[in-house]
Short mmCIF file of C-alpha atoms in Angstrom, two decimals:
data_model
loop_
_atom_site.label_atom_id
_atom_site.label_comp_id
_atom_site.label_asym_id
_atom_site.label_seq_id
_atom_site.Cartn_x
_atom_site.Cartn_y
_atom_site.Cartn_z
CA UNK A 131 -1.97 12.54 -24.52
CA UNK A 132 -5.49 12.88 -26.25
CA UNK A 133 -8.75 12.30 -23.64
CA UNK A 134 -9.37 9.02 -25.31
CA UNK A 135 -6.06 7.98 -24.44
CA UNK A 136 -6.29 9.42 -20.93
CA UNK A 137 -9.71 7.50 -20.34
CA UNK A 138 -8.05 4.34 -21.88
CA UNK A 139 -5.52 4.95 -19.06
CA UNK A 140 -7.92 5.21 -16.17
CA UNK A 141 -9.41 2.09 -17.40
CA UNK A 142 -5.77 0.16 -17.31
CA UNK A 143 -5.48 1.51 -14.13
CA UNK A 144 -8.33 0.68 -12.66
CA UNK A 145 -8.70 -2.94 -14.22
CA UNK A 146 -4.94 -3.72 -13.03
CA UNK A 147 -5.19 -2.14 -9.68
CA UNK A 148 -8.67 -4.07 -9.11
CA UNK A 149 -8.09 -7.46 -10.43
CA UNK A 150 -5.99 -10.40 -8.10
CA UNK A 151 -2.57 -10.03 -7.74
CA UNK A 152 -0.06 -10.27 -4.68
CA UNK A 153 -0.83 -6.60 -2.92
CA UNK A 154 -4.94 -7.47 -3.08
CA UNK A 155 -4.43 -11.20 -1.63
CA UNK A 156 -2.56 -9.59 1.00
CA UNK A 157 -4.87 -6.47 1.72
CA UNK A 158 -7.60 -9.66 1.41
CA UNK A 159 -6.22 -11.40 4.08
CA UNK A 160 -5.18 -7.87 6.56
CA UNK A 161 -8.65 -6.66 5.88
CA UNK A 162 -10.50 -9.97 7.31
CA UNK A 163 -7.80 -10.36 10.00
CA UNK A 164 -6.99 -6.55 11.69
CA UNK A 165 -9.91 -4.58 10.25
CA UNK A 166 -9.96 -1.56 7.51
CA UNK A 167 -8.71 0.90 9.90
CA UNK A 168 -5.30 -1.48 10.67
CA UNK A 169 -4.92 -2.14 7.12
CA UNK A 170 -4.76 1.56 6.34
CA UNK A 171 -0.86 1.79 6.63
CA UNK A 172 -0.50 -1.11 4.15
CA UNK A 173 -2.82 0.66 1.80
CA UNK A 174 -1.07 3.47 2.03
CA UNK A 175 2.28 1.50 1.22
CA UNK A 176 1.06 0.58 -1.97
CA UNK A 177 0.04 3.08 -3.44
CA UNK A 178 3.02 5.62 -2.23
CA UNK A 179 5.47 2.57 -2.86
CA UNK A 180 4.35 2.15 -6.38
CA UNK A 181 4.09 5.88 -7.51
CA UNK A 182 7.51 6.31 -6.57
CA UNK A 183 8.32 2.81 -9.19
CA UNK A 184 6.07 4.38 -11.65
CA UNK A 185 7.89 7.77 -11.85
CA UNK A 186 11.47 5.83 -11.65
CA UNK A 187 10.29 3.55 -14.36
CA UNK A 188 9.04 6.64 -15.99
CA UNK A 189 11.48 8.99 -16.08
CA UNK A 190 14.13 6.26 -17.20
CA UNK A 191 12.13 4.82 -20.08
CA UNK A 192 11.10 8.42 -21.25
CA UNK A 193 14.72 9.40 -21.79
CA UNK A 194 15.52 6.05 -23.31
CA UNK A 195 12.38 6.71 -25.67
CA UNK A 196 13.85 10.24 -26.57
CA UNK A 197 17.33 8.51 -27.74
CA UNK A 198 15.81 5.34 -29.40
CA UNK A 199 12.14 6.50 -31.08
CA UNK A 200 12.28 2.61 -32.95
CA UNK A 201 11.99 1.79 -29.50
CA UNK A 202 9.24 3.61 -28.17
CA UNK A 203 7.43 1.78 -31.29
CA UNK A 204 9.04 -1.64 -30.12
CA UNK A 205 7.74 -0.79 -26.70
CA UNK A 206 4.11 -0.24 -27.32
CA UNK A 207 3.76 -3.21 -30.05
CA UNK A 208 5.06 -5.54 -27.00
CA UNK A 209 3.25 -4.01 -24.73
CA UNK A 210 -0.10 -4.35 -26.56
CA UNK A 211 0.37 -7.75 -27.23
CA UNK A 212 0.99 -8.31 -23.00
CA UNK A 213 -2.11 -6.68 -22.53
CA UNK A 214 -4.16 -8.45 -24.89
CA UNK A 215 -2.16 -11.52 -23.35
CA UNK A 216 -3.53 -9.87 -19.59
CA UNK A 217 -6.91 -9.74 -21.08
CA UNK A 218 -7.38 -13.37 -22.42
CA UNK A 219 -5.62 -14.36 -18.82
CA UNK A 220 -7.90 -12.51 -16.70
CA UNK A 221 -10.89 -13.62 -19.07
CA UNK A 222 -10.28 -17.18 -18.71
CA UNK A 223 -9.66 -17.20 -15.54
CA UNK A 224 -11.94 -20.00 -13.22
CA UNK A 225 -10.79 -20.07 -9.96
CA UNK A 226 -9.54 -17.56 -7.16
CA UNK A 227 -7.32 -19.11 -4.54
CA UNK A 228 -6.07 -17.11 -1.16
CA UNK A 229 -2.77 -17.22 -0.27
CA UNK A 230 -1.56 -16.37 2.58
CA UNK A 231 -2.03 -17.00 6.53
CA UNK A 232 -2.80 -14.69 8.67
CA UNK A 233 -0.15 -12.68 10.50
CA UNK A 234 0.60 -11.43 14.31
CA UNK A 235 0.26 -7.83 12.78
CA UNK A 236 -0.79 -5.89 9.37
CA UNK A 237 1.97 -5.21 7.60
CA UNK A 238 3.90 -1.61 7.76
CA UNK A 239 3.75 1.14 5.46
CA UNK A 240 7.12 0.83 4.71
CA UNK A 241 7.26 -2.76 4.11
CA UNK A 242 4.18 -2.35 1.73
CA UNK A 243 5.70 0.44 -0.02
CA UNK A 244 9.54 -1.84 -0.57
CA UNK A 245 7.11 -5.10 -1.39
CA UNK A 246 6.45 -2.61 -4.68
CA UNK A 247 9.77 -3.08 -6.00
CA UNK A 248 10.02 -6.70 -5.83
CA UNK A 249 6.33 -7.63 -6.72
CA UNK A 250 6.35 -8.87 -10.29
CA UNK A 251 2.97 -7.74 -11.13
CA UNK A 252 3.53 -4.17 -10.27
CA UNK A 253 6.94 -3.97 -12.61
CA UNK A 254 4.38 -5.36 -15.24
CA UNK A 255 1.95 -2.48 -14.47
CA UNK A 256 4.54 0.04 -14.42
CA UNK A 257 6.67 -1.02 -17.20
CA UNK A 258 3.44 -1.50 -19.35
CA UNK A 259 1.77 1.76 -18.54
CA UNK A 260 4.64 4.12 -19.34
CA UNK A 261 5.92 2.06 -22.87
CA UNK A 262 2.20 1.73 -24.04
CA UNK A 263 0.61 5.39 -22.63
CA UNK A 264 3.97 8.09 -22.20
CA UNK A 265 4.69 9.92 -24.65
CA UNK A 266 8.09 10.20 -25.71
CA UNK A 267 7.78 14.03 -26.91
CA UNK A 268 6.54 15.13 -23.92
CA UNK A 269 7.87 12.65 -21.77
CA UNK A 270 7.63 14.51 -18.22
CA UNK A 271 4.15 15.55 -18.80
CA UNK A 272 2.97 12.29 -19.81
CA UNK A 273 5.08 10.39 -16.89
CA UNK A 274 2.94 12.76 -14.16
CA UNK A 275 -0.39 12.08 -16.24
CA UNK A 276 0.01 8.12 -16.04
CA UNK A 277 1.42 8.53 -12.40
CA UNK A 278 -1.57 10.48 -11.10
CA UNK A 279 -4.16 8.19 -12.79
CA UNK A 280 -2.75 5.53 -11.48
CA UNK A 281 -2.62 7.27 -7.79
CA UNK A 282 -5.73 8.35 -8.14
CA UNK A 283 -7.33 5.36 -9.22
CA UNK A 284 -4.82 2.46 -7.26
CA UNK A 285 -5.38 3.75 -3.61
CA UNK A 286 -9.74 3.44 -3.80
CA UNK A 287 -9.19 0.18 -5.62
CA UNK A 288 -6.76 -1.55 -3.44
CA UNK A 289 -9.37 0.08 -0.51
CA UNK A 290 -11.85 -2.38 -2.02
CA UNK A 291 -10.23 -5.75 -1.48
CA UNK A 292 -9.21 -4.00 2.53
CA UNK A 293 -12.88 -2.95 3.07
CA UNK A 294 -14.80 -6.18 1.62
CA UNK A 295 -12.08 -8.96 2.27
CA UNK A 296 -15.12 -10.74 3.25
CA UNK A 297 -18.04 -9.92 1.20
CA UNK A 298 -15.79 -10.62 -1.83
CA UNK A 299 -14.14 -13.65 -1.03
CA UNK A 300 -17.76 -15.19 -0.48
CA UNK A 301 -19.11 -13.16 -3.68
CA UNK A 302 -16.32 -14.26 -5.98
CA UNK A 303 -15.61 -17.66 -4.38
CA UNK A 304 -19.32 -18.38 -6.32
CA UNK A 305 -18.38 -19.91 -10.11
CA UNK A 306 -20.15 -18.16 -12.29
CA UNK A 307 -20.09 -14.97 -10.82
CA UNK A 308 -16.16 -15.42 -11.09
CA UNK A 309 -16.67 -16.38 -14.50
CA UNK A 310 -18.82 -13.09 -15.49
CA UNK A 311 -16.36 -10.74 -13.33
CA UNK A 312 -13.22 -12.04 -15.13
CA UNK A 313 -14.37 -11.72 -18.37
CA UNK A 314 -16.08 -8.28 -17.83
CA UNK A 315 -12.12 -7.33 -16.35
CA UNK A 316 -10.67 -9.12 -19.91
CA UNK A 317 -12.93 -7.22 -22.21
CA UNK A 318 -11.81 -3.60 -20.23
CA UNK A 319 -8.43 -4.32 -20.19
CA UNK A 320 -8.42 -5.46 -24.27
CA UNK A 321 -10.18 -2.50 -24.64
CA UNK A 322 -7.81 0.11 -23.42
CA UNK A 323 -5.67 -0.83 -26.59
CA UNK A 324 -8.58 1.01 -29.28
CA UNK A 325 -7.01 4.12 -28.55
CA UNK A 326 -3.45 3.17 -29.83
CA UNK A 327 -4.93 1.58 -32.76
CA UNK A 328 -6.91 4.41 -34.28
#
């Protein structure tokens, strides 16, 4: 994997671990009702929960991309086209809504970590990340690379939403900054394809 690819990467990573989805409603919603240091286990979950899908998703795909090299190619074509389909998503995007009530108790690390492998937007993620950034000749190498810059990247991200549940909601809850934020997110994301097309 060249650097540029590797930054491209970090910059998937980020803008996917950062942006709405399911785990950062519900770290949201934990981190305004029980506090950072409560919402630690669930934090945790995630980002243990979905290394472990990253390197099963990995591992499988990279052998299956060693067999079928028309499919690695099949892969990242498809793949580019869902992220430039994330990017125009996340760009347009108006409104932020909470789901979610709040609960008797945080949620457990282990519960965060098996909410991974039913969470559709983490399969995305994971699927996504390993057709359009492994590489199928070095296929164990390039699995670790994408799984540590995703670990490295997912668990201060997903911190964020725990941390300032609060100061977000209000900050983001505001129209135009919403507007400004999403398409900043949409122009990242698109741009972690440049790599793959040069």
């Amino acid at each position: 994997m060249s650097f540029d690819a590797f930054l491209a990467l970090l910059v998937y990573a980020f803008v996917t671990s950062i942006t709405p989805g399911p785990n950062n409603f519900m770290l949201l919603a934990s981190g305004v009702n029980f506090g950072f240091a409560k919402t630690i286990p669930h934090m945790l979950g995630i980002s243990i929960g979905f290394l472990v899908l990253l390197l099963a998703v990995g591992f499988g795909l990279g052998a299956v991309l060693i067999a079928f090299p028309v499919l690695d190619t099949a892969l990242k074509i498809a793949g580019g086209v869902y992220l430039l389909y994330l990017a125009w998503k996340i760009a347009m995007s108006r409104s932020l809504s909470s789901k979610g009530e709040a609960k008797a108790r945080p949620m457990r690390f282990i519960d965060a970590a098996a909410f991974q492998w039913v969470n559709p937007k983490a399969w995305v993620m994971a699927i996504t990340a390993m057709a359009v950034y492994a590489v199928p000749e070095h296929p164990f190498l390039s699995v670790a690379l994408v799984s540590i810059a995703f670990t490295v990247v997912n668990l201060p991200s997903v911190s964020v939403w725990a941390g300032f549940g609060t100061a977000l909601r209000g900050f983001l809850s505001d129209p135009v900054r919403l507007k400004w934020f999403n398409i900043a997110m949409g122009v990242l994301l698109a741009a972690t394809l440049w790599p793959m097309l040069r």
